Amino acid sequence: MSGLLRALGDAVDLLDGAGLDYMVLGGFALPFYGRIRSTLDLDVAAYVPTEEAYRRLLRLAGEYGLKPTLCSYRNPVSIFVDEAASLEIELWLRPDGVDWDKETLKRRRRVKSDGVSFWIIGPEDFIISKLARPDRMEQDELDVKSVLALMGSELDAVYLARRSRQCGVESLLSVIRGK
Amino acid sequence: MDSEVAVEVLRAVKRPQSVSELVASLRRRNEAVIQALSEMDERGLVERRVERGGGRGRPRVVVSSTALGEEYLDAYNRLSHIALKATPPGLRRAVADAEYASRLKARGLDPFQLFLELNEHVRSAKGAG
Protein backbone atom coordinates (compact mmCIF):
# COMPACT_ATOMS: atom_id res chain seq x y z
CA MET A 1 0.00 0.00 0.00
CA SER A 2 1.29 3.47 -0.83
CA GLY A 3 2.34 5.82 1.95
CA LEU A 4 -0.28 8.30 0.79
CA LEU A 5 -3.08 5.79 1.08
CA ARG A 6 -1.80 4.62 4.46
CA ALA A 7 -1.83 8.21 5.75
CA LEU A 8 -5.32 8.73 4.40
CA GLY A 9 -6.45 5.45 5.95
CA ASP A 10 -5.05 6.46 9.35
CA ALA A 11 -6.83 9.83 9.19
CA VAL A 12 -10.09 8.21 8.21
CA ASP A 13 -9.80 5.58 10.97
CA LEU A 14 -9.18 8.35 13.49
CA LEU A 15 -12.24 10.30 12.38
CA ASP A 16 -14.38 7.17 12.34
CA GLY A 17 -13.02 6.28 15.78
CA ALA A 18 -13.96 9.72 17.04
CA GLY A 19 -17.43 9.38 15.52
CA LEU A 20 -17.03 12.47 13.33
CA ASP A 21 -18.45 13.09 9.87
CA TYR A 22 -15.80 13.93 7.32
CA MET A 23 -15.05 14.05 3.63
CA VAL A 24 -11.84 14.13 1.63
CA LEU A 25 -11.43 17.31 -0.41
CA GLY A 26 -9.17 18.67 -3.11
CA GLY A 27 -6.62 16.75 -5.15
CA PHE A 28 -7.36 13.42 -3.49
CA ALA A 29 -11.02 13.61 -4.52
CA LEU A 30 -10.25 14.85 -8.03
CA PRO A 31 -9.29 11.50 -9.67
CA PHE A 32 -12.77 10.20 -8.90
CA TYR A 33 -14.38 13.01 -10.89
CA GLY A 34 -11.87 14.58 -13.24
CA ARG A 35 -8.27 14.64 -14.36
CA ILE A 36 -5.36 12.93 -12.64
CA ARG A 37 -2.74 15.35 -11.40
CA SER A 38 -0.12 15.37 -8.73
CA THR A 39 -0.64 16.90 -5.33
CA LEU A 40 0.91 16.28 -1.97
CA ASP A 41 -1.83 18.10 -0.08
CA LEU A 42 -4.04 15.67 1.75
CA ASP A 43 -7.07 17.71 2.80
CA VAL A 44 -9.88 16.31 4.88
CA ALA A 45 -12.84 18.33 6.12
CA ALA A 46 -14.31 17.16 9.41
CA TYR A 47 -17.44 18.32 11.15
CA VAL A 48 -16.30 18.79 14.74
CA PRO A 49 -19.29 20.27 16.58
CA THR A 50 -17.67 21.23 19.88
CA GLU A 51 -14.29 22.06 21.36
CA GLU A 52 -14.67 19.01 23.61
CA ALA A 53 -15.06 16.79 20.54
CA TYR A 54 -11.93 18.41 19.12
CA ARG A 55 -9.94 17.74 22.29
CA ARG A 56 -11.08 14.13 22.20
CA LEU A 57 -9.90 13.89 18.59
CA LEU A 58 -6.45 15.15 19.62
CA ARG A 59 -6.29 12.65 22.48
CA LEU A 60 -7.19 9.77 20.16
CA ALA A 61 -4.78 10.78 17.37
CA GLY A 62 -1.75 8.93 18.81
CA GLU A 63 -3.64 5.63 18.78
CA TYR A 64 -3.91 5.95 15.01
CA GLY A 65 -0.28 6.89 14.41
CA LEU A 66 -1.08 10.57 13.93
CA LYS A 67 0.72 13.37 15.71
CA PRO A 68 -1.19 16.64 16.10
CA THR A 69 0.88 19.72 15.24
CA LEU A 70 -0.34 23.29 14.78
CA CYS A 71 -3.68 22.32 16.25
CA SER A 72 -6.24 24.72 17.65
CA TYR A 73 -10.02 24.57 17.56
CA ARG A 74 -9.97 28.29 16.78
CA ASN A 75 -8.04 27.82 13.55
CA PRO A 76 -9.86 26.72 10.41
CA VAL A 77 -7.25 24.04 9.73
CA SER A 78 -5.24 21.68 11.94
CA ILE A 79 -2.18 19.75 10.82
CA PHE A 80 -1.55 16.12 11.73
CA VAL A 81 1.56 14.17 10.80
CA ASP A 82 1.20 10.52 9.93
CA GLU A 83 4.27 9.11 11.65
CA ALA A 84 4.56 5.93 9.57
CA ALA A 85 4.28 7.70 6.22
CA SER A 86 5.86 11.01 7.35
CA LEU A 87 3.08 12.85 5.59
CA GLU A 88 1.03 15.80 6.71
CA ILE A 89 -2.74 15.76 6.73
CA GLU A 90 -4.65 19.02 6.79
CA LEU A 91 -7.83 18.65 8.79
CA TRP A 92 -10.22 21.46 7.93
CA LEU A 93 -12.78 22.38 10.56
CA ARG A 94 -14.01 25.29 8.48
CA PRO A 95 -12.91 24.53 4.92
CA ASP A 96 -12.61 27.38 2.44
CA GLY A 97 -15.44 27.41 -0.06
CA VAL A 98 -17.46 24.65 1.60
CA ASP A 99 -20.69 25.34 3.45
CA TRP A 100 -21.23 22.46 5.83
CA ASP A 101 -24.81 21.41 5.97
CA LYS A 102 -26.83 18.20 5.93
CA GLU A 103 -27.08 18.30 2.16
CA THR A 104 -23.29 18.49 1.69
CA LEU A 105 -22.89 15.43 3.89
CA LYS A 106 -25.75 13.63 2.19
CA ARG A 107 -24.10 14.16 -1.18
CA ARG A 108 -20.63 12.96 -0.24
CA ARG A 109 -19.64 9.66 -1.84
CA ARG A 110 -18.14 6.51 -0.39
CA VAL A 111 -15.18 5.22 -2.38
CA LYS A 112 -12.74 2.38 -1.86
CA SER A 113 -9.16 1.86 -2.92
CA ASP A 114 -6.81 -0.97 -2.01
CA GLY A 115 -8.98 -1.95 0.95
CA VAL A 116 -9.34 1.58 2.31
CA SER A 117 -12.88 3.01 2.23
CA PHE A 118 -13.51 6.69 2.71
CA TRP A 119 -15.93 9.52 2.03
CA ILE A 120 -15.16 12.15 -0.57
CA ILE A 121 -16.93 15.41 -1.26
CA GLY A 122 -19.70 15.15 -3.88
CA PRO A 123 -18.80 16.32 -7.39
CA GLU A 124 -21.06 19.39 -7.36
CA ASP A 125 -19.71 20.53 -3.99
CA PHE A 126 -16.20 19.77 -5.25
CA ILE A 127 -16.78 22.26 -8.08
CA ILE A 128 -18.18 24.91 -5.76
CA SER A 129 -15.40 24.42 -3.20
CA LYS A 130 -12.80 25.00 -5.89
CA LEU A 131 -14.43 28.14 -7.26
CA ALA A 132 -15.46 29.72 -3.97
CA ARG A 133 -12.15 29.45 -2.17
CA PRO A 134 -10.76 32.92 -1.50
CA ASP A 135 -7.30 31.96 -2.74
CA ARG A 136 -8.53 30.38 -5.96
CA MET A 137 -5.74 29.65 -8.45
CA GLU A 138 -5.56 28.65 -12.08
CA GLN A 139 -5.24 25.01 -11.05
CA ASP A 140 -8.62 25.15 -9.28
CA GLU A 141 -10.35 26.35 -12.43
CA LEU A 142 -8.63 23.66 -14.48
CA ASP A 143 -9.77 21.03 -11.98
CA VAL A 144 -13.34 22.31 -12.32
CA LYS A 145 -13.12 22.22 -16.10
CA SER A 146 -11.93 18.63 -16.00
CA VAL A 147 -14.82 17.61 -13.72
CA LEU A 148 -17.34 19.35 -15.94
CA ALA A 149 -15.86 17.56 -18.96
CA LEU A 150 -15.75 14.13 -17.36
CA MET A 151 -18.93 14.09 -15.28
CA GLY A 152 -21.08 16.02 -17.77
CA SER A 153 -24.71 15.04 -17.45
CA GLU A 154 -24.03 12.99 -14.32
CA LEU A 155 -23.84 16.23 -12.36
CA ASP A 156 -26.98 17.42 -10.62
CA ALA A 157 -27.49 20.60 -12.63
CA VAL A 158 -30.22 21.99 -10.38
CA TYR A 159 -28.20 21.57 -7.22
CA LEU A 160 -25.05 22.93 -8.87
CA ALA A 161 -26.92 26.02 -10.07
CA ARG A 162 -28.41 26.65 -6.64
CA ARG A 163 -25.12 26.17 -4.81
CA SER A 164 -23.19 28.31 -7.24
CA ARG A 165 -25.73 31.14 -6.75
CA GLN A 166 -25.53 30.81 -2.98
CA CYS A 167 -21.74 30.96 -3.06
CA GLY A 168 -21.50 33.81 -5.57
CA VAL A 169 -19.70 31.79 -8.26
CA GLU A 170 -22.52 31.38 -10.76
CA SER A 171 -20.98 33.71 -13.36
CA LEU A 172 -17.56 32.20 -12.96
CA LEU A 173 -18.93 28.69 -13.43
CA SER A 174 -20.84 29.78 -16.48
CA VAL A 175 -17.71 31.30 -18.06
CA ILE A 176 -15.63 28.19 -17.40
CA ARG A 177 -18.36 26.03 -18.85
CA GLY A 178 -18.48 28.10 -22.01
CA LYS A 179 -14.73 28.16 -22.64
CA MET B 1 4.03 45.50 0.92
CA ASP B 2 3.43 42.10 -0.68
CA SER B 3 -0.35 42.00 -1.15
CA GLU B 4 -0.50 38.20 -1.14
CA VAL B 5 1.26 37.99 2.22
CA ALA B 6 -0.97 40.78 3.52
CA VAL B 7 -4.05 38.86 2.45
CA GLU B 8 -2.77 35.66 4.09
CA VAL B 9 -2.18 37.57 7.33
CA LEU B 10 -5.58 39.26 7.21
CA ARG B 11 -7.31 35.93 6.63
CA ALA B 12 -5.46 34.40 9.55
CA VAL B 13 -6.11 37.23 12.01
CA LYS B 14 -9.85 37.30 11.46
CA ARG B 15 -9.56 35.63 14.81
CA PRO B 16 -6.92 37.58 16.78
CA GLN B 17 -3.82 35.55 17.50
CA SER B 18 -0.31 35.89 18.80
CA VAL B 19 2.65 36.45 16.48
CA SER B 20 3.98 32.95 17.16
CA GLU B 21 0.60 31.39 16.36
CA LEU B 22 0.49 33.44 13.19
CA VAL B 23 3.99 32.34 12.13
CA ALA B 24 2.99 28.72 12.73
CA SER B 25 -0.29 28.93 10.85
CA LEU B 26 1.16 30.80 7.86
CA ARG B 27 4.16 28.51 7.63
CA ARG B 28 6.40 31.40 6.69
CA ARG B 29 9.68 32.51 8.16
CA ASN B 30 9.45 34.39 11.45
CA GLU B 31 11.27 37.44 10.01
CA ALA B 32 9.03 37.57 6.93
CA VAL B 33 5.87 37.60 9.05
CA ILE B 34 7.22 40.22 11.47
CA GLN B 35 8.27 42.43 8.55
CA ALA B 36 4.84 42.07 6.94
CA LEU B 37 3.12 42.88 10.24
CA SER B 38 5.19 46.05 10.65
CA GLU B 39 4.27 47.28 7.18
CA MET B 40 0.63 46.37 7.64
CA ASP B 41 0.53 48.10 11.01
CA GLU B 42 1.96 51.27 9.43
CA ARG B 43 -0.71 51.13 6.74
CA GLY B 44 -3.47 50.64 9.28
CA LEU B 45 -4.44 47.14 8.19
CA VAL B 46 -3.67 45.38 11.49
CA GLU B 47 -3.13 46.37 15.07
CA ARG B 48 -0.80 44.78 17.59
CA ARG B 49 -1.68 44.73 21.24
CA VAL B 50 0.68 43.70 24.02
CA GLU B 51 -0.90 41.33 26.52
CA ARG B 52 0.96 40.93 29.78
CA GLY B 53 0.25 37.70 31.59
CA GLY B 54 0.67 37.37 35.32
CA GLY B 55 3.96 35.50 34.97
CA ARG B 56 7.52 36.61 34.33
CA GLY B 57 7.69 35.55 30.70
CA ARG B 58 7.83 37.75 27.65
CA PRO B 59 4.54 39.63 27.04
CA ARG B 60 2.34 38.23 24.28
CA VAL B 61 1.72 40.36 21.19
CA VAL B 62 -1.75 39.75 19.80
CA VAL B 63 -2.48 40.73 16.21
CA SER B 64 -5.94 41.59 14.96
CA SER B 65 -7.40 43.09 11.83
CA THR B 66 -8.62 46.67 11.72
CA ALA B 67 -11.77 47.82 9.93
CA LEU B 68 -9.51 48.99 7.09
CA GLY B 69 -7.88 45.56 7.01
CA GLU B 70 -11.28 43.91 6.71
CA GLU B 71 -12.19 46.24 3.83
CA TYR B 72 -8.88 45.46 2.14
CA LEU B 73 -9.56 41.73 2.40
CA ASP B 74 -13.16 42.07 1.18
CA ALA B 75 -12.01 44.09 -1.83
CA TYR B 76 -9.24 41.60 -2.62
CA ASN B 77 -11.65 38.66 -2.43
CA ARG B 78 -14.25 40.42 -4.55
CA LEU B 79 -11.82 41.48 -7.25
CA SER B 80 -9.86 38.26 -7.35
CA HIS B 81 -13.06 36.43 -8.27
CA ILE B 82 -13.95 38.59 -11.23
CA ALA B 83 -11.51 37.37 -13.83
CA LEU B 84 -10.63 33.86 -14.86
CA LYS B 85 -7.17 32.83 -13.81
CA ALA B 86 -6.95 29.99 -16.30
CA THR B 87 -6.14 30.60 -19.95
CA PRO B 88 -7.93 28.92 -22.89
CA PRO B 89 -4.97 26.59 -23.62
CA GLY B 90 -4.95 25.54 -19.96
CA LEU B 91 -8.68 24.83 -20.02
CA ARG B 92 -8.33 22.81 -23.24
CA ARG B 93 -5.52 20.85 -21.62
CA ALA B 94 -7.73 20.14 -18.58
CA VAL B 95 -10.44 18.73 -20.85
CA ALA B 96 -7.86 16.60 -22.68
CA ASP B 97 -6.58 15.33 -19.33
CA ALA B 98 -10.13 14.48 -18.24
CA GLU B 99 -10.74 12.62 -21.50
CA TYR B 100 -7.50 10.71 -20.99
CA ALA B 101 -8.58 9.76 -17.45
CA SER B 102 -11.86 8.56 -18.92
CA ARG B 103 -10.06 6.39 -21.50
CA LEU B 104 -7.85 4.89 -18.81
CA LYS B 105 -10.96 4.00 -16.82
CA ALA B 106 -12.54 2.44 -19.89
CA ARG B 107 -9.44 0.25 -20.22
CA GLY B 108 -10.00 -1.05 -16.71
CA LEU B 109 -7.41 1.11 -14.94
CA ASP B 110 -8.25 2.75 -11.64
CA PRO B 111 -7.70 6.55 -11.82
CA PHE B 112 -7.20 6.80 -8.05
CA GLN B 113 -4.50 4.11 -8.08
CA LEU B 114 -2.77 5.94 -10.93
CA PHE B 115 -3.03 9.14 -8.93
CA LEU B 116 -1.41 7.44 -5.94
CA GLU B 117 1.42 6.09 -8.12
CA LEU B 118 1.97 9.49 -9.70
CA ASN B 119 2.15 11.15 -6.33
CA GLU B 120 4.49 8.55 -4.90
CA HIS B 121 6.83 9.34 -7.82
CA VAL B 122 6.55 13.06 -7.10
CA ARG B 123 7.23 12.42 -3.44
CA SER B 124 10.29 10.32 -4.22
CA ALA B 125 11.57 12.94 -6.65
CA LYS B 126 11.11 15.68 -4.06
CA GLY B 127 12.78 13.55 -1.42
CA ALA B 128 15.73 12.95 -3.71
CA GLY B 129 16.03 16.59 -4.70
Short mmCIF file of N, CA and C in Angstrom, two decimals, chain A residues 1-5 8 27-29 31-32 34-40 70 72-75 79 85-88 90 94 96 112-114 118 131-138 141-143 145-147 149-150 168-169 172 175-176 179, chain B residues 7 11-12 15-18 20-21 23-25 27 60 73 76-77 80-105 110-120 122-123 126:
data_model
loop_
_atom_site.label_atom_id
_atom_site.label_comp_id
_atom_site.label_asym_id
_atom_site.label_seq_id
_atom_site.Cartn_x
_atom_site.Cartn_y
_atom_site.Cartn_z
N MET A 1 0.85 -1.21 0.00
CA MET A 1 0.00 0.00 0.00
C MET A 1 0.88 1.25 0.00
N SER A 2 0.46 2.25 -0.76
CA SER A 2 1.29 3.47 -0.83
C SER A 2 1.24 4.24 0.49
N GLY A 3 2.29 5.00 0.73
CA GLY A 3 2.34 5.82 1.95
C GLY A 3 1.19 6.81 2.00
N LEU A 4 0.82 7.32 0.84
CA LEU A 4 -0.28 8.30 0.79
C LEU A 4 -1.59 7.67 1.23
N LEU A 5 -1.82 6.45 0.73
CA LEU A 5 -3.08 5.79 1.08
C LEU A 5 -3.07 5.38 2.56
N LEU A 8 -3.89 8.44 4.53
CA LEU A 8 -5.32 8.73 4.40
C LEU A 8 -6.13 7.74 5.25
N GLY A 27 -7.29 17.60 -4.17
CA GLY A 27 -6.62 16.75 -5.15
C GLY A 27 -6.86 15.26 -4.96
N PHE A 28 -7.11 14.83 -3.72
CA PHE A 28 -7.36 13.42 -3.49
C PHE A 28 -8.75 12.99 -3.94
N ALA A 29 -9.68 13.94 -4.03
CA ALA A 29 -11.02 13.61 -4.52
C ALA A 29 -11.08 13.73 -6.04
N PRO A 31 -9.34 12.61 -8.71
CA PRO A 31 -9.29 11.50 -9.67
C PRO A 31 -10.60 10.72 -9.77
N PHE A 32 -11.49 10.89 -8.81
CA PHE A 32 -12.77 10.20 -8.90
C PHE A 32 -13.74 10.95 -9.83
N GLY A 34 -12.45 13.80 -12.15
CA GLY A 34 -11.87 14.58 -13.24
C GLY A 34 -10.50 14.07 -13.63
N ARG A 35 -9.61 15.00 -13.88
CA ARG A 35 -8.27 14.64 -14.36
C ARG A 35 -7.43 14.05 -13.22
N ILE A 36 -6.31 13.48 -13.62
CA ILE A 36 -5.36 12.93 -12.64
C ILE A 36 -4.16 13.85 -12.62
N ARG A 37 -3.92 14.48 -11.51
CA ARG A 37 -2.74 15.35 -11.40
C ARG A 37 -2.07 15.13 -10.06
N SER A 38 -0.85 15.60 -9.97
CA SER A 38 -0.12 15.37 -8.73
C SER A 38 -0.48 16.42 -7.68
N THR A 39 -0.50 15.98 -6.46
CA THR A 39 -0.64 16.90 -5.33
C THR A 39 -0.10 16.17 -4.10
N LEU A 40 0.49 16.90 -3.22
CA LEU A 40 0.91 16.28 -1.97
C LEU A 40 0.05 16.77 -0.81
N LEU A 70 0.39 22.08 15.19
CA LEU A 70 -0.34 23.29 14.78
C LEU A 70 -1.86 23.09 14.91
N SER A 72 -5.43 23.88 16.78
CA SER A 72 -6.24 24.72 17.65
C SER A 72 -7.66 24.72 17.10
N TYR A 73 -8.62 24.59 18.00
CA TYR A 73 -10.02 24.57 17.56
C TYR A 73 -10.39 25.91 16.92
N ARG A 74 -9.64 26.95 17.30
CA ARG A 74 -9.97 28.29 16.78
C ARG A 74 -9.52 28.48 15.33
N ASN A 75 -8.54 27.67 14.91
CA ASN A 75 -8.04 27.82 13.55
C ASN A 75 -8.89 27.00 12.58
N ILE A 79 -3.11 20.62 11.57
CA ILE A 79 -2.18 19.75 10.82
C ILE A 79 -1.84 18.54 11.68
N ALA A 85 4.06 7.25 7.60
CA ALA A 85 4.28 7.70 6.22
C ALA A 85 5.03 9.03 6.15
N SER A 86 5.22 9.67 7.29
CA SER A 86 5.86 11.01 7.35
C SER A 86 5.14 12.03 6.46
N LEU A 87 3.85 11.93 6.42
CA LEU A 87 3.08 12.85 5.59
C LEU A 87 2.17 13.71 6.45
N GLU A 88 1.93 14.91 5.97
CA GLU A 88 1.03 15.80 6.71
C GLU A 88 -0.40 15.67 6.18
N GLU A 90 -3.99 17.78 6.36
CA GLU A 90 -4.65 19.02 6.79
C GLU A 90 -6.10 18.69 7.12
N ARG A 94 -13.19 24.33 9.23
CA ARG A 94 -14.01 25.29 8.48
C ARG A 94 -13.35 25.44 7.11
N ASP A 96 -12.33 26.28 3.36
CA ASP A 96 -12.61 27.38 2.44
C ASP A 96 -13.56 26.90 1.35
N LYS A 112 -13.62 3.39 -2.46
CA LYS A 112 -12.74 2.38 -1.86
C LYS A 112 -11.53 2.21 -2.75
N SER A 113 -10.37 2.12 -2.15
CA SER A 113 -9.16 1.86 -2.92
C SER A 113 -8.22 1.01 -2.09
N ASP A 114 -7.80 -0.10 -2.67
CA ASP A 114 -6.81 -0.97 -2.01
C ASP A 114 -7.22 -1.30 -0.57
N PHE A 118 -13.40 5.35 2.13
CA PHE A 118 -13.51 6.69 2.71
C PHE A 118 -14.55 7.52 1.96
N LEU A 131 -14.20 26.78 -6.74
CA LEU A 131 -14.43 28.14 -7.26
C LEU A 131 -14.62 29.17 -6.16
N ALA A 132 -15.13 28.75 -5.02
CA ALA A 132 -15.46 29.72 -3.97
C ALA A 132 -14.31 29.97 -3.00
N ARG A 133 -13.22 29.22 -3.14
CA ARG A 133 -12.15 29.45 -2.17
C ARG A 133 -11.53 30.83 -2.40
N PRO A 134 -11.26 31.54 -1.34
CA PRO A 134 -10.76 32.92 -1.50
C PRO A 134 -9.40 33.01 -2.17
N ASP A 135 -8.62 31.93 -2.11
CA ASP A 135 -7.30 31.96 -2.74
C ASP A 135 -7.29 31.13 -4.03
N ARG A 136 -8.41 31.17 -4.74
CA ARG A 136 -8.53 30.38 -5.96
C ARG A 136 -7.36 30.62 -6.92
N MET A 137 -6.85 29.54 -7.50
CA MET A 137 -5.74 29.65 -8.45
C MET A 137 -6.16 29.04 -9.79
N GLU A 138 -5.28 29.20 -10.75
CA GLU A 138 -5.56 28.65 -12.08
C GLU A 138 -5.87 27.15 -12.00
N GLU A 141 -9.43 26.22 -11.28
CA GLU A 141 -10.35 26.35 -12.43
C GLU A 141 -10.15 25.19 -13.41
N LEU A 142 -8.90 24.78 -13.57
CA LEU A 142 -8.63 23.66 -14.48
C LEU A 142 -9.23 22.36 -13.92
N ASP A 143 -9.16 22.20 -12.61
CA ASP A 143 -9.77 21.03 -11.98
C ASP A 143 -11.28 21.03 -12.25
N LYS A 145 -12.87 22.49 -14.68
CA LYS A 145 -13.12 22.22 -16.10
C LYS A 145 -13.05 20.72 -16.37
N SER A 146 -12.08 20.07 -15.76
CA SER A 146 -11.93 18.63 -16.00
C SER A 146 -13.13 17.85 -15.43
N VAL A 147 -13.65 18.29 -14.30
CA VAL A 147 -14.82 17.61 -13.72
C VAL A 147 -16.05 17.85 -14.59
N ALA A 149 -16.04 18.33 -17.73
CA ALA A 149 -15.86 17.56 -18.96
C ALA A 149 -16.11 16.07 -18.72
N LEU A 150 -15.67 15.57 -17.60
CA LEU A 150 -15.75 14.13 -17.36
C LEU A 150 -17.11 13.71 -16.81
N GLY A 168 -21.96 32.66 -4.77
CA GLY A 168 -21.50 33.81 -5.57
C GLY A 168 -20.54 33.43 -6.68
N VAL A 169 -20.62 32.20 -7.19
CA VAL A 169 -19.70 31.79 -8.26
C VAL A 169 -20.45 31.37 -9.52
N LEU A 172 -18.85 32.83 -12.72
CA LEU A 172 -17.56 32.20 -12.96
C LEU A 172 -17.74 30.79 -13.53
N VAL A 175 -18.80 30.96 -17.15
CA VAL A 175 -17.71 31.30 -18.06
C VAL A 175 -16.81 30.09 -18.30
N ILE A 176 -16.50 29.38 -17.25
CA ILE A 176 -15.63 28.19 -17.40
C ILE A 176 -16.32 27.13 -18.25
N LYS A 179 -16.05 28.04 -22.00
CA LYS A 179 -14.73 28.16 -22.64
C LYS A 179 -14.31 26.86 -23.30
N VAL B 7 -2.75 39.54 2.48
CA VAL B 7 -4.05 38.86 2.45
C VAL B 7 -4.00 37.59 3.32
N ARG B 11 -6.41 37.10 6.50
CA ARG B 11 -7.31 35.93 6.63
C ARG B 11 -7.07 35.23 7.96
N ALA B 12 -5.79 35.13 8.32
CA ALA B 12 -5.46 34.40 9.55
C ALA B 12 -5.93 35.15 10.80
N ARG B 15 -9.49 35.94 13.39
CA ARG B 15 -9.56 35.63 14.81
C ARG B 15 -8.21 36.06 15.39
N PRO B 16 -8.20 37.06 16.29
CA PRO B 16 -6.92 37.58 16.78
C PRO B 16 -6.03 36.46 17.31
N GLN B 17 -4.75 36.58 17.01
CA GLN B 17 -3.82 35.55 17.50
C GLN B 17 -2.44 36.14 17.73
N SER B 18 -1.65 35.40 18.47
CA SER B 18 -0.31 35.89 18.80
C SER B 18 0.59 35.76 17.56
N SER B 20 3.45 34.32 17.34
CA SER B 20 3.98 32.95 17.16
C SER B 20 2.92 32.03 16.56
N GLU B 21 1.67 32.20 16.97
CA GLU B 21 0.60 31.39 16.36
C GLU B 21 0.47 31.71 14.88
N VAL B 23 2.83 32.90 12.86
CA VAL B 23 3.99 32.34 12.13
C VAL B 23 3.74 30.85 11.87
N ALA B 24 3.23 30.16 12.89
CA ALA B 24 2.99 28.72 12.73
C ALA B 24 1.91 28.46 11.70
N SER B 25 0.82 29.23 11.76
CA SER B 25 -0.29 28.93 10.85
C SER B 25 0.02 29.33 9.41
N ARG B 27 3.03 29.31 8.08
CA ARG B 27 4.16 28.51 7.63
C ARG B 27 5.13 29.34 6.79
N ARG B 60 2.86 38.82 25.52
CA ARG B 60 2.34 38.23 24.28
C ARG B 60 1.83 39.37 23.40
N LEU B 73 -9.37 43.15 2.69
CA LEU B 73 -9.56 41.73 2.40
C LEU B 73 -10.83 41.51 1.58
N TYR B 76 -10.13 42.57 -1.95
CA TYR B 76 -9.24 41.60 -2.62
C TYR B 76 -10.05 40.36 -3.04
N ASN B 77 -10.86 39.85 -2.12
CA ASN B 77 -11.65 38.66 -2.43
C ASN B 77 -12.63 38.91 -3.57
N SER B 80 -10.60 39.43 -6.87
CA SER B 80 -9.86 38.26 -7.35
C SER B 80 -10.81 37.23 -7.96
N HIS B 81 -12.11 37.38 -7.71
CA HIS B 81 -13.06 36.43 -8.27
C HIS B 81 -13.65 36.89 -9.60
N ILE B 82 -13.31 38.09 -10.02
CA ILE B 82 -13.95 38.59 -11.23
C ILE B 82 -13.39 37.91 -12.48
N ALA B 83 -12.10 37.89 -12.59
CA ALA B 83 -11.51 37.37 -13.83
C ALA B 83 -11.12 35.91 -13.70
N LEU B 84 -11.15 35.23 -14.84
CA LEU B 84 -10.63 33.86 -14.86
C LEU B 84 -9.14 33.90 -14.65
N LYS B 85 -8.63 32.92 -13.98
CA LYS B 85 -7.17 32.83 -13.81
C LYS B 85 -6.59 31.89 -14.85
N ALA B 86 -7.42 30.95 -15.30
CA ALA B 86 -6.95 29.99 -16.30
C ALA B 86 -7.01 30.61 -17.70
N THR B 87 -6.15 30.13 -18.56
CA THR B 87 -6.14 30.60 -19.95
C THR B 87 -6.82 29.54 -20.82
N PRO B 88 -7.28 29.91 -22.03
CA PRO B 88 -7.93 28.92 -22.89
C PRO B 88 -7.07 27.68 -23.16
N PRO B 89 -5.75 27.82 -23.42
CA PRO B 89 -4.97 26.59 -23.62
C PRO B 89 -4.97 25.69 -22.37
N GLY B 90 -4.92 26.32 -21.20
CA GLY B 90 -4.95 25.54 -19.96
C GLY B 90 -6.26 24.80 -19.82
N LEU B 91 -7.36 25.46 -20.13
CA LEU B 91 -8.68 24.83 -20.02
C LEU B 91 -8.82 23.68 -21.03
N ARG B 92 -8.27 23.89 -22.23
CA ARG B 92 -8.33 22.81 -23.24
C ARG B 92 -7.52 21.61 -22.76
N ARG B 93 -6.39 21.91 -22.14
CA ARG B 93 -5.52 20.85 -21.62
C ARG B 93 -6.25 20.06 -20.51
N ALA B 94 -6.99 20.80 -19.68
CA ALA B 94 -7.73 20.14 -18.58
C ALA B 94 -8.78 19.19 -19.16
N VAL B 95 -9.44 19.61 -20.23
CA VAL B 95 -10.44 18.73 -20.85
C VAL B 95 -9.75 17.50 -21.44
N ALA B 96 -8.61 17.73 -22.10
CA ALA B 96 -7.86 16.60 -22.68
C ALA B 96 -7.43 15.64 -21.58
N ASP B 97 -7.00 16.17 -20.45
CA ASP B 97 -6.58 15.33 -19.33
C ASP B 97 -7.77 14.52 -18.79
N ALA B 98 -8.93 15.17 -18.72
CA ALA B 98 -10.13 14.48 -18.24
C ALA B 98 -10.51 13.36 -19.20
N GLU B 99 -10.39 13.64 -20.50
CA GLU B 99 -10.74 12.62 -21.50
C GLU B 99 -9.76 11.44 -21.40
N TYR B 100 -8.50 11.77 -21.14
CA TYR B 100 -7.50 10.71 -20.99
C TYR B 100 -7.84 9.84 -19.76
N ALA B 101 -8.20 10.51 -18.66
CA ALA B 101 -8.58 9.76 -17.45
C ALA B 101 -9.76 8.84 -17.75
N SER B 102 -10.69 9.34 -18.56
CA SER B 102 -11.86 8.56 -18.92
C SER B 102 -11.47 7.34 -19.75
N ARG B 103 -10.52 7.53 -20.67
CA ARG B 103 -10.06 6.39 -21.50
C ARG B 103 -9.34 5.35 -20.65
N LEU B 104 -8.56 5.82 -19.69
CA LEU B 104 -7.85 4.89 -18.81
C LEU B 104 -8.86 4.03 -18.03
N LYS B 105 -9.91 4.70 -17.57
CA LYS B 105 -10.96 4.00 -16.82
C LYS B 105 -11.64 2.96 -17.71
N ASP B 110 -7.61 2.00 -12.72
CA ASP B 110 -8.25 2.75 -11.64
C ASP B 110 -7.58 4.13 -11.53
N PRO B 111 -8.32 5.21 -11.85
CA PRO B 111 -7.70 6.55 -11.82
C PRO B 111 -7.10 6.91 -10.46
N PHE B 112 -7.73 6.45 -9.37
CA PHE B 112 -7.20 6.80 -8.05
C PHE B 112 -5.87 6.08 -7.79
N GLN B 113 -5.76 4.83 -8.23
CA GLN B 113 -4.50 4.11 -8.08
C GLN B 113 -3.40 4.79 -8.90
N LEU B 114 -3.76 5.24 -10.10
CA LEU B 114 -2.77 5.94 -10.93
C LEU B 114 -2.35 7.25 -10.26
N PHE B 115 -3.31 7.91 -9.67
CA PHE B 115 -3.03 9.14 -8.93
C PHE B 115 -2.06 8.87 -7.78
N LEU B 116 -2.31 7.78 -7.05
CA LEU B 116 -1.41 7.44 -5.94
C LEU B 116 0.00 7.16 -6.45
N GLU B 117 0.09 6.40 -7.55
CA GLU B 117 1.42 6.09 -8.12
C GLU B 117 2.13 7.37 -8.54
N LEU B 118 1.39 8.22 -9.23
CA LEU B 118 1.97 9.49 -9.70
C LEU B 118 2.52 10.30 -8.52
N ASN B 119 1.73 10.34 -7.48
CA ASN B 119 2.15 11.15 -6.33
C ASN B 119 3.29 10.53 -5.55
N GLU B 120 3.34 9.19 -5.55
CA GLU B 120 4.49 8.55 -4.90
C GLU B 120 5.77 8.90 -5.67
N VAL B 122 6.25 11.64 -7.39
CA VAL B 122 6.55 13.06 -7.10
C VAL B 122 7.20 13.18 -5.73
N ARG B 123 6.66 12.40 -4.80
CA ARG B 123 7.23 12.42 -3.44
C ARG B 123 8.68 11.95 -3.44
N LYS B 126 10.89 14.55 -4.98
CA LYS B 126 11.11 15.68 -4.06
C LYS B 126 12.07 15.29 -2.95
#
